[in-house]
Coordinates of C-alpha atoms in Angstrom, one line a residue:
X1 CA -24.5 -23.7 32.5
X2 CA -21.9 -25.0 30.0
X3 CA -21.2 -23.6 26.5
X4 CA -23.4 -26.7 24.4
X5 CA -26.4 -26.2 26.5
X6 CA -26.1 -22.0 26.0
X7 CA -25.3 -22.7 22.2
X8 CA -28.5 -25.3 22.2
X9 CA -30.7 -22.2 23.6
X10 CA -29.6 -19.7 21.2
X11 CA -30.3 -22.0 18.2
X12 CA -33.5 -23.3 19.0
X13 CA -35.1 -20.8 21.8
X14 CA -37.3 -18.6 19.6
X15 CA -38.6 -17.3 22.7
X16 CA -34.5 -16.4 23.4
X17 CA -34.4 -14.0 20.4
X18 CA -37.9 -12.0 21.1
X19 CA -36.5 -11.8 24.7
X20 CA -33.3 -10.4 23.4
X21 CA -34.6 -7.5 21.1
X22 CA -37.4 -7.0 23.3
X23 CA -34.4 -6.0 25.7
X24 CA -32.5 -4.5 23.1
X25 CA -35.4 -2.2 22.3
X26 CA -35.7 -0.8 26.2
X27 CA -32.1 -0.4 26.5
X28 CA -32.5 2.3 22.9
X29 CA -35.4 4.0 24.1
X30 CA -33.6 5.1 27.3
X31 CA -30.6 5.3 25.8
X32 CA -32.4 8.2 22.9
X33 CA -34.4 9.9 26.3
X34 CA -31.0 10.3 28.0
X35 CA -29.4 11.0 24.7
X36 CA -32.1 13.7 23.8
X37 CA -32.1 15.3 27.6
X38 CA -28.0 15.4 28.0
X39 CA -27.8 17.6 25.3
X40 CA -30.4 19.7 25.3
X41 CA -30.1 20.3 28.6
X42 CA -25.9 21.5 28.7
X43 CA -25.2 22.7 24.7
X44 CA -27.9 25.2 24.9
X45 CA -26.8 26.5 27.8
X46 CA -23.0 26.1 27.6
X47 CA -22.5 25.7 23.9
X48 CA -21.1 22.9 22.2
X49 CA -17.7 23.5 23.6
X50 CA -18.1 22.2 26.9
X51 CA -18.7 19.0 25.6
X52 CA -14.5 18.2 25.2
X53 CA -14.1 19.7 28.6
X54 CA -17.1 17.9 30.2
X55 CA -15.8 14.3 28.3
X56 CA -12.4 14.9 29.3
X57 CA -12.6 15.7 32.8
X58 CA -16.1 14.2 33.7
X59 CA -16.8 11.4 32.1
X60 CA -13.6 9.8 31.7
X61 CA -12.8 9.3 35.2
X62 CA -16.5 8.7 35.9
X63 CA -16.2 5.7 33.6
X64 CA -12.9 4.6 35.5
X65 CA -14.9 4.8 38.8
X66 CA -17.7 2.7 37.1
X67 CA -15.4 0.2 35.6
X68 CA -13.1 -0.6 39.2
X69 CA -16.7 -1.1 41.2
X70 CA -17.8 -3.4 38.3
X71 CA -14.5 -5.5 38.4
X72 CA -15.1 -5.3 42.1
X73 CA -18.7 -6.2 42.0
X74 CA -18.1 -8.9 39.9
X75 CA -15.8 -11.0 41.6
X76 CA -18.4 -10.8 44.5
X77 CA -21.8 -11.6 43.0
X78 CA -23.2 -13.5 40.5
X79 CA -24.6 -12.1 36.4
X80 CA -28.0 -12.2 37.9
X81 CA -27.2 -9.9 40.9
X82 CA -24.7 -8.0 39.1
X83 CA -27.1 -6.7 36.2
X84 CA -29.8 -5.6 39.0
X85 CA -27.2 -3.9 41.1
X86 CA -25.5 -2.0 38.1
X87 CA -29.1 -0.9 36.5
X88 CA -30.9 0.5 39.7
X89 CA -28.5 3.6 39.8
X90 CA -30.0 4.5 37.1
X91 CA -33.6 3.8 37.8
X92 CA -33.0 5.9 41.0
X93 CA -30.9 8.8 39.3
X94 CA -33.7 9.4 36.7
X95 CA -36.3 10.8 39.0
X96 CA -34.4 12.0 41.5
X97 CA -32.5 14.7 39.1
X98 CA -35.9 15.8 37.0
X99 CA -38.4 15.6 40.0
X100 CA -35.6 17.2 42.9
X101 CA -32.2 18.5 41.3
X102 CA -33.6 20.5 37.8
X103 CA -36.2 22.5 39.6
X104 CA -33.8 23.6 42.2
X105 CA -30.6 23.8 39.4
X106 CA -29.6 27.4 41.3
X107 CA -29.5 26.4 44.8
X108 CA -26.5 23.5 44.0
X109 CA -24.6 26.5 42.1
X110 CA -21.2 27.3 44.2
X111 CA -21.4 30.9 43.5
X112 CA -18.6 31.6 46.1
X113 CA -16.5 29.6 43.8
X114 CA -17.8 30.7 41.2
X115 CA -17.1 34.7 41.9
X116 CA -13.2 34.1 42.2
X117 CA -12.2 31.8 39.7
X118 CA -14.7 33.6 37.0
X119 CA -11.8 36.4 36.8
X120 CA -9.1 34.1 35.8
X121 CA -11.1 32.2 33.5
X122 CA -10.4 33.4 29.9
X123 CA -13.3 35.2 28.1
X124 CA -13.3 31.4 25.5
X125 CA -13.6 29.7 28.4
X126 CA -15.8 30.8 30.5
X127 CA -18.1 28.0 29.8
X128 CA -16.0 26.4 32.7
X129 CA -17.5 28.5 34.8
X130 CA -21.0 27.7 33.4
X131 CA -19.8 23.7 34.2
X132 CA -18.9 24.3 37.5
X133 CA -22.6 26.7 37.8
X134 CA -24.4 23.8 36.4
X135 CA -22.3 20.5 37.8
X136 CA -25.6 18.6 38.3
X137 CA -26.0 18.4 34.6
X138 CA -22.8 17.6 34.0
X139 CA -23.2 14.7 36.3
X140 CA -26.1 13.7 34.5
X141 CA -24.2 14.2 31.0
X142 CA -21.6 12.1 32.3
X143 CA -23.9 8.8 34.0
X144 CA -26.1 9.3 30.2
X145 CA -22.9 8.6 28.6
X146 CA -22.2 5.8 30.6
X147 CA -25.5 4.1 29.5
X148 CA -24.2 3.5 26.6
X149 CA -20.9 1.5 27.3
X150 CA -22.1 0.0 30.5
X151 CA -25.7 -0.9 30.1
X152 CA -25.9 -1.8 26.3
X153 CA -22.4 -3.0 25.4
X154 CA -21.0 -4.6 28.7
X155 CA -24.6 -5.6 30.4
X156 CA -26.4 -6.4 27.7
X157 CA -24.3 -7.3 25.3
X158 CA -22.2 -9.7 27.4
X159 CA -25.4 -11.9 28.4
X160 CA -26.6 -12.0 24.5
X161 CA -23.0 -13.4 24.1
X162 CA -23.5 -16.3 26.5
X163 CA -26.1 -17.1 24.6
X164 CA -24.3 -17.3 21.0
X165 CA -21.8 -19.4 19.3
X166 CA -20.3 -18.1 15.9
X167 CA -23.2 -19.6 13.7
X168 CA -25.8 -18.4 15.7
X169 CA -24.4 -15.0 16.0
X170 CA -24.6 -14.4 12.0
X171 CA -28.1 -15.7 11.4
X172 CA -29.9 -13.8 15.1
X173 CA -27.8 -11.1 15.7
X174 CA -28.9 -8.9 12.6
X175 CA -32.2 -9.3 13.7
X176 CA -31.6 -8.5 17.0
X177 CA -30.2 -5.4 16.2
X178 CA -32.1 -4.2 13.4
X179 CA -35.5 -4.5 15.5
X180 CA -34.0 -3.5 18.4
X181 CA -32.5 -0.4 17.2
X182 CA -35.7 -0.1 15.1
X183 CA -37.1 1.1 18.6
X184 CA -36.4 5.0 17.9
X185 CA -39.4 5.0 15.0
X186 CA -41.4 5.0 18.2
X187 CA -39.1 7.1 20.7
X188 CA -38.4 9.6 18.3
X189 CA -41.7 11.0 18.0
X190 CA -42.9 10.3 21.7
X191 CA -40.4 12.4 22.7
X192 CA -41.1 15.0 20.1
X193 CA -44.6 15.1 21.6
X194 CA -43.6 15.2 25.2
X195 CA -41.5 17.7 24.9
X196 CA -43.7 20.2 22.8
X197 CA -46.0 20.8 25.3
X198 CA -43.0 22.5 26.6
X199 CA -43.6 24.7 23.7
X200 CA -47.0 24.5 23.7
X201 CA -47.0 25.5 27.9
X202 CA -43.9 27.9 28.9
X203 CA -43.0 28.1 31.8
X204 CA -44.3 24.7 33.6
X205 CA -44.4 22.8 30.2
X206 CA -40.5 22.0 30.3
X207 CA -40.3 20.7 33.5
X208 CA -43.7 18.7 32.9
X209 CA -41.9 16.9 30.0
X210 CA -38.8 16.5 31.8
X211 CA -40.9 14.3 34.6
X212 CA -43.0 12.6 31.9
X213 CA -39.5 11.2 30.2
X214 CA -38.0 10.3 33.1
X215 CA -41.5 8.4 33.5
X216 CA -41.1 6.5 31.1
X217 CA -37.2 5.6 31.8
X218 CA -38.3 3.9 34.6
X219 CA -40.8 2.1 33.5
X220 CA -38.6 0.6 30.4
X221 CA -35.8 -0.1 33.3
X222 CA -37.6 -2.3 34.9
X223 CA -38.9 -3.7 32.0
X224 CA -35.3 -4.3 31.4
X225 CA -34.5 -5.9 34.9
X226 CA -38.2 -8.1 34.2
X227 CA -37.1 -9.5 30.5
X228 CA -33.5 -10.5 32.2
X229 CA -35.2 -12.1 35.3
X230 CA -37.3 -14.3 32.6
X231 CA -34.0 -14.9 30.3
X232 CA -32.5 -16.7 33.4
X233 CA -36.2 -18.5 33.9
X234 CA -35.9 -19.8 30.7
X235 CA -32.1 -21.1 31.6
X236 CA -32.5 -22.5 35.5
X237 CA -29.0 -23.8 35.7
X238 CA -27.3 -20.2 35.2
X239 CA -29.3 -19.6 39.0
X240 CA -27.1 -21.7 40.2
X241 CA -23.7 -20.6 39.2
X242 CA -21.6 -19.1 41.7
X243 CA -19.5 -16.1 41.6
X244 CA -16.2 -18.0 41.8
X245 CA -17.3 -19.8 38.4
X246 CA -19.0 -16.4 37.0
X247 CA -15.5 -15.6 35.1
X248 CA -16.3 -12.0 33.8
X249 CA -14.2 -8.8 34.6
X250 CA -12.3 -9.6 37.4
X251 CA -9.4 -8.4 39.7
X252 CA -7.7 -6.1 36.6
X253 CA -6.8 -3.1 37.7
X254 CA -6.9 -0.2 34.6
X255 CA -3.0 -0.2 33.6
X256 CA -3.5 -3.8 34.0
X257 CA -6.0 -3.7 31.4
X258 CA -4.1 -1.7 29.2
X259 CA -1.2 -4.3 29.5
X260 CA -3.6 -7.3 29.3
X261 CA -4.9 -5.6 25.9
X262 CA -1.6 -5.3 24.2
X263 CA -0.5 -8.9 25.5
X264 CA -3.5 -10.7 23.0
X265 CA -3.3 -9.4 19.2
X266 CA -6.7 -10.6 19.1
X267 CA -8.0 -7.9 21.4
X268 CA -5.7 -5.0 20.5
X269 CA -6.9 -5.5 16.9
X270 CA -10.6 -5.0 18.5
X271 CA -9.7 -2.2 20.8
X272 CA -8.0 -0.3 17.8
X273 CA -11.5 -0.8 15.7
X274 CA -13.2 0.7 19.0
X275 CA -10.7 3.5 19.6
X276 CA -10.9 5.0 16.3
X277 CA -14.5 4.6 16.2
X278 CA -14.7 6.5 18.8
X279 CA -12.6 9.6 17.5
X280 CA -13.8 10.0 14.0
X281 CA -17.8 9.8 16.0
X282 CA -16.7 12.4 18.0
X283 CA -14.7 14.4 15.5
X284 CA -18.3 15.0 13.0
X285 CA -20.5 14.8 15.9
X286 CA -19.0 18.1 17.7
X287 CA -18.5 19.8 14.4
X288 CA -22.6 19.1 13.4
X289 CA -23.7 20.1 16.9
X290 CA -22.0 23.4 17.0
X291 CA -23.7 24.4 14.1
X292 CA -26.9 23.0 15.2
X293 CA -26.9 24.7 18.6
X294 CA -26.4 28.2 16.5
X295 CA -29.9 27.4 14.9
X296 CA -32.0 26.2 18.2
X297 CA -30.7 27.7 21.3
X298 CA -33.7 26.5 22.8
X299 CA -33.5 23.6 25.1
X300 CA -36.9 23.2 24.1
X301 CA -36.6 23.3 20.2
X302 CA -33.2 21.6 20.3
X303 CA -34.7 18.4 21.9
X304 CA -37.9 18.6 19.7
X305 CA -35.3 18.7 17.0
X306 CA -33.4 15.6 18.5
X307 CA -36.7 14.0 18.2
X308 CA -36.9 14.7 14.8
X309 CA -33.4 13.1 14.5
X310 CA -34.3 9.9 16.8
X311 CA -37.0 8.8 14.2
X312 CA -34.7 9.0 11.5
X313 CA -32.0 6.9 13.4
X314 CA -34.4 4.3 13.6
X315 CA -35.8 4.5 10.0
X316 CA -31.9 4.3 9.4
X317 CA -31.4 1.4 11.4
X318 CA -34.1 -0.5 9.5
X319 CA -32.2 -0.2 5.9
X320 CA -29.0 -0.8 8.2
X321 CA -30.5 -3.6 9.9
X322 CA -31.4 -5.3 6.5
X323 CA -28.6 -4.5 5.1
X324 CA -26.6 -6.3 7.7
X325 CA -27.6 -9.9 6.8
X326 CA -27.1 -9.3 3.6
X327 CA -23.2 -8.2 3.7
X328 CA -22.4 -10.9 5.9
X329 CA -23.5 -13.7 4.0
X330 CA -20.4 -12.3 1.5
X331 CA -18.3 -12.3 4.4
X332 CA -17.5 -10.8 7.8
X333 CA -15.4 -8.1 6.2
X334 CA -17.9 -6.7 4.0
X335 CA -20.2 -5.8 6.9
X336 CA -17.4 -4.5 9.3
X337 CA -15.8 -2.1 6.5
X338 CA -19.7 -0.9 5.6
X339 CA -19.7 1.0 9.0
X340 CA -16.6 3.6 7.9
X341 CA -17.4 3.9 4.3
X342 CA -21.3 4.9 5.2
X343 CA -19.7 7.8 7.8
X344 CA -17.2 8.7 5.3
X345 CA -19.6 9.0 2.7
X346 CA -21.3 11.2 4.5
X347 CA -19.0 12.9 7.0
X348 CA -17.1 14.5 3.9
X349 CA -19.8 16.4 2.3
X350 CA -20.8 17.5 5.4
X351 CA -17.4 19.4 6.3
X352 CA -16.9 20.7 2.9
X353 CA -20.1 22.3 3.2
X354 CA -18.9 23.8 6.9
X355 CA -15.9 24.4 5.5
X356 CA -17.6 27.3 3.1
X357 CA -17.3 30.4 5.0
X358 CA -20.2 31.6 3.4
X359 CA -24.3 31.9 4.9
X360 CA -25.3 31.9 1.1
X361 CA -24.8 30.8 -2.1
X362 CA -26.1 31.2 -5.3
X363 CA -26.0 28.3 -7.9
X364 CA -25.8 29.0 -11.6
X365 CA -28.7 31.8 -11.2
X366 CA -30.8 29.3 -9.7
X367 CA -31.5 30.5 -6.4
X368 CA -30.0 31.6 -2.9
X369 CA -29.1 28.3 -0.5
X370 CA -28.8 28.4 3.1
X371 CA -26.0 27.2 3.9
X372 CA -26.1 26.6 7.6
X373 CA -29.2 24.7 7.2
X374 CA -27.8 22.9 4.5
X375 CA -24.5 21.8 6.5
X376 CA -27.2 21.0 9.4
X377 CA -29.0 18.6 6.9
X378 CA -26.3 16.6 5.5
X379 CA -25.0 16.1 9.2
X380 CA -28.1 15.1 10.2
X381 CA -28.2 12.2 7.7
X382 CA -24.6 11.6 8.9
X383 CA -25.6 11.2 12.3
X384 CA -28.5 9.1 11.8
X385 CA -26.7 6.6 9.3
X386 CA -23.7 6.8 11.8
X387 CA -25.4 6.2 14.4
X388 CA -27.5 3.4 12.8
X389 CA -24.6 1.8 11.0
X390 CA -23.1 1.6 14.9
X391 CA -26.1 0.1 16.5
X392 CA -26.6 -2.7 13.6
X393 CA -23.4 -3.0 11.5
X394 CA -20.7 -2.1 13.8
X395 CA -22.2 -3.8 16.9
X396 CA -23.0 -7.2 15.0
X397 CA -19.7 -7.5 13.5
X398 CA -17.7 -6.2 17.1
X399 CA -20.0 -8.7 19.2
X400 CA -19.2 -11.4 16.9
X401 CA -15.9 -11.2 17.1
X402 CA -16.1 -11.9 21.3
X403 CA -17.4 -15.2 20.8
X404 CA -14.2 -17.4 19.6
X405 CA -12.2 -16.2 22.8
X406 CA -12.3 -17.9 25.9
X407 CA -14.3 -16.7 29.2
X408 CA -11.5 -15.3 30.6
X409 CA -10.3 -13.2 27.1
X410 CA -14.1 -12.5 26.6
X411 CA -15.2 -10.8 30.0
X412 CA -11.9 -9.0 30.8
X413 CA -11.0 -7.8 27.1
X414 CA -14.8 -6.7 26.1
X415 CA -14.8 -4.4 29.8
X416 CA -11.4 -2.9 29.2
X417 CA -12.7 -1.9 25.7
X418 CA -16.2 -0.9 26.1
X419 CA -14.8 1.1 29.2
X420 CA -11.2 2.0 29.1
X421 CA -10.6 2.1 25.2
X422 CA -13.5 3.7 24.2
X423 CA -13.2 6.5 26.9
X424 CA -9.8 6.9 26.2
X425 CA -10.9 7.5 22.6
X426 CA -13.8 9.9 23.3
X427 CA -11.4 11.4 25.5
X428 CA -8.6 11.8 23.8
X429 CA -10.6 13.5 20.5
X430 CA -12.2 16.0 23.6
X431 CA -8.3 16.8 24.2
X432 CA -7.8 17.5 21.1
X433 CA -10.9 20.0 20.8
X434 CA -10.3 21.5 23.8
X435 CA -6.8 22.2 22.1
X436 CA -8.6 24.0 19.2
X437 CA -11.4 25.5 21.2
X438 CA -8.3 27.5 22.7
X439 CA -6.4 28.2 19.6
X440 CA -9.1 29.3 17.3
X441 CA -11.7 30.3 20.2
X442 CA -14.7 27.9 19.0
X443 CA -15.2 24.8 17.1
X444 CA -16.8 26.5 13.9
X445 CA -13.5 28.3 13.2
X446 CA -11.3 24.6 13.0
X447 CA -13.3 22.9 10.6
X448 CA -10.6 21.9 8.4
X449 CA -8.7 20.7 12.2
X450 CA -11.6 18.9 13.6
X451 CA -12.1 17.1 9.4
X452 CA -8.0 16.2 9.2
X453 CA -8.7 14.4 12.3
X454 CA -11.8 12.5 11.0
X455 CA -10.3 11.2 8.1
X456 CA -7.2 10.0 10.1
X457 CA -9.6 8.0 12.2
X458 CA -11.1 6.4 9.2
X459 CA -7.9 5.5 7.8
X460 CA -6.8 4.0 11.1
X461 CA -10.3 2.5 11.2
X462 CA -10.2 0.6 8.2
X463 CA -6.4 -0.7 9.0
X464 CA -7.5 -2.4 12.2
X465 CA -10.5 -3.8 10.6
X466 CA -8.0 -5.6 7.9
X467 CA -6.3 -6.9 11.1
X468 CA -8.7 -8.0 13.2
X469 CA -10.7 -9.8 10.5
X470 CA -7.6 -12.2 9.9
X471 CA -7.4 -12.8 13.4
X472 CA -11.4 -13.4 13.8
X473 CA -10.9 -15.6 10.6
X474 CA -8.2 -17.8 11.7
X475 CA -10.1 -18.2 15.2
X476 CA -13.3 -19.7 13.3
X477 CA -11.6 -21.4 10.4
X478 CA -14.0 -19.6 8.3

């Protein structure tokens, strides 16, 4: 298919764009199930400080594995084939962990293992132990992660690109996220209501929820693999293309990657915004969660809780969504720099707060506050307008600036970032955690650490955002 006739479908296709957030809309609802389940399946039962470990030396080399098959898998079949072969794992995964693996969680534990390295293991960090206990839900922490970066930002993502020339990307793509993202109004509270009959039932009730959510994952995967099938129905010609014309990620191994990055300003100005993305997320979003694991230690009442949060991400992502129109009518900079100023805005209050070694304080005679809760509150908001700003702002801007490079640029730089560089940022702030964890013993004591960090990852943020808009400027003569 060449570029006019993709350009032609993207500006005149109406049924193009519903097909797009109706994809965009599946992709968030599994991605706030898997979201919900990863969590409140591990933190309550490891605490929040097995998240750096299980990032560091799960997930990273997990997303490594994923990203050499997709190069290889690329270079052999075709985008049609490719996005059915990369989404059934999943499909299969789903049910196989909540209806086989869960239930039987005890008989995968390697307690032979377990019994002689436990007595080495430092008393801090004996949640390795617990990881190695429970390494089926680390597995399933890690392949949730990867739904993010390989499902939304490199699957879909990459065929909404095809779609899209520069014009078309600033007047569709805000609605495309906005609506799309919008999707958690209605997963937040379905999964609040699935999982309190866990509550409501205990015993059975959590593992009856558990089945019922990885339900309805299926059904919106296939409804994912269905809406792409009709995408290329309403485009015939891309049947046709071949692999050897299908120029996405191909033979580059990772240090090639790494090298092919730093070779094109362009993309190294993109992979910065990415990397410290990345860090400051996961600097706020560890420090929130280990306070909010100390109020619902529950897997139960930590993923109704979630729920709670998933309807505000999407509420969020409405105002965000509007918003993002808006800012980039004044230009592309005013909507890329909006992302860091909303987390900062919000991020700071929230570790000044956890900062306070205090449970209670009283303000000018007025009354006793709860502290904790408060601090759980204002990260909560942080979290949802991060999040939201990410899935509307952040993503709209980043996407856009994919669409002046050529196929070969586009494919190869956007799976080395979403991939490599983003791991390699997650990664790297776990490293650094798992650094503190051991100094200070838990997260809660290196506040002021885990906030230096953040605001670092701002400043380097907004740096690489200066950059990259003059090259995504100069590239569009706009």
């Amino acid at each position: 298919m060449t570029k006019t006739f993709s350009r032609d479908i993207a500006g005149n296709s109406n049924s193009m764009l519903y097909l797009q957030i109706a994809m965009m809309s599946c992709c968030i609802f599994n991605f706030d199930i898997l979201w919900n389940l990863k969590e409140s399946l591990l933190i309550t039962r490891l605490g929040v400080e097995a998240i750096p470990f299980i990032k560091l030396t799960v997930v990273m080399p997990v997303a490594f594995v994923f990203l050499i098959a997709y190069s290889f898998l690329a270079n052999r079949l075709s985008k049609r084939t490719l996005f059915i072969v990369v989404l059934t794992p999943f499909l299969i995964w789903m049910p196989l962990f909540s209806m086989v693996i869960y239930p039987n969680l005890d008989s995968f534990a390697p307690r032979a293992l377990i019994d002689q390295l436990s007595p080495h293991i430092p008393e801090h960090l004996q949640f390795i132990a617990g990881l190695l206990y429970y390494w089926p839900l680390a597995i399933f922490f890690a392949l949730a992660e990867l739904w993010g970066s390989a499902v939304i930002c490199i699957l879909f993502w990459t065929a909404v690109n095809d779609f899209h020339d520069t014009q078309s990307a600033t007047r569709q793509y805000p609605l495309i996220t906005m609506i799309g993202s919008s999707a958690s109004i209605i997963s937040g509270p379905l999964l609040y209501f699935c999982v309190s009959r866990a509550v409501a039932t205990p015993g059975s009730g959590w593992q009856e929820s558990l089945e019922t959510l990885s339900f309805l994952f299926v059904i919106f995967g296939l409804l994912i693999l269905l809406l792409n099938e009709y995408g290329y129905r309403l485009t015939p010609e891309k049947i046709t293309e071949s692999p050897d014309q299908n120029q996405t990620t191909t033979n580059l191994p990772l240090i090639a990657s790494a090298r092919y990055l730093f070779r094109c300003p362009y993309l190294a100005s993109i992979a910065l915004v990415m990397l410290a993305y990345c860090v400051a997320i996961n600097m706020v979003e560890l420090a929130w969660k280990s306070q909010l694991v100390q109020q619902y230690p529950n897997e139960a009442d930590y993923s109704m809780f979630m729920g709670k949060v998933a309807l505000i991400n999407g509420v969020c992502s409405l105002l965000c969504g509007l918003l993002t129109p808006t800012l980039l009518r004044i230009s592309w900079w005013a909507a890329a720099f909006a992302t860091p100023i909303i987390l900062t805005a919000t991020a700071l209050p929230f570790f000044l707060v956890a900062m306070i070694q205090k449970t209670q304080i009283n303000v000018m005679g007025l009354g006793c506050f709860d502290l904790p809760m408060i601090g759980i509150q204002i990260g909560m908001y942080c979290h949802a307008l991060g999040k939201s700003a990410k899935h509307t702002l952040f993503d709209a801007t980043k996407e856009m600036t994919f669409i002046p490079l050529d196929a070969e640029r586009k494919y190869k730089g956007k799976a080395a970032i979403e991939l490599v560089v983003s791991r390699v940022g997650k990664s790297g702030s776990s490293f650094f955690q798992q650094i503190l964890i051991a100094i200070f013993g838990s997260l809660a004591l290196a506040m002021s650490w885990l906030a230096g960090a953040f605001v670092l990852a701002i400043a380097l943020w907004l740096l690489a955002i200066k950059k990259l808009g003059r090259h995504y400027h100069a590239k569009t003569n706009r």
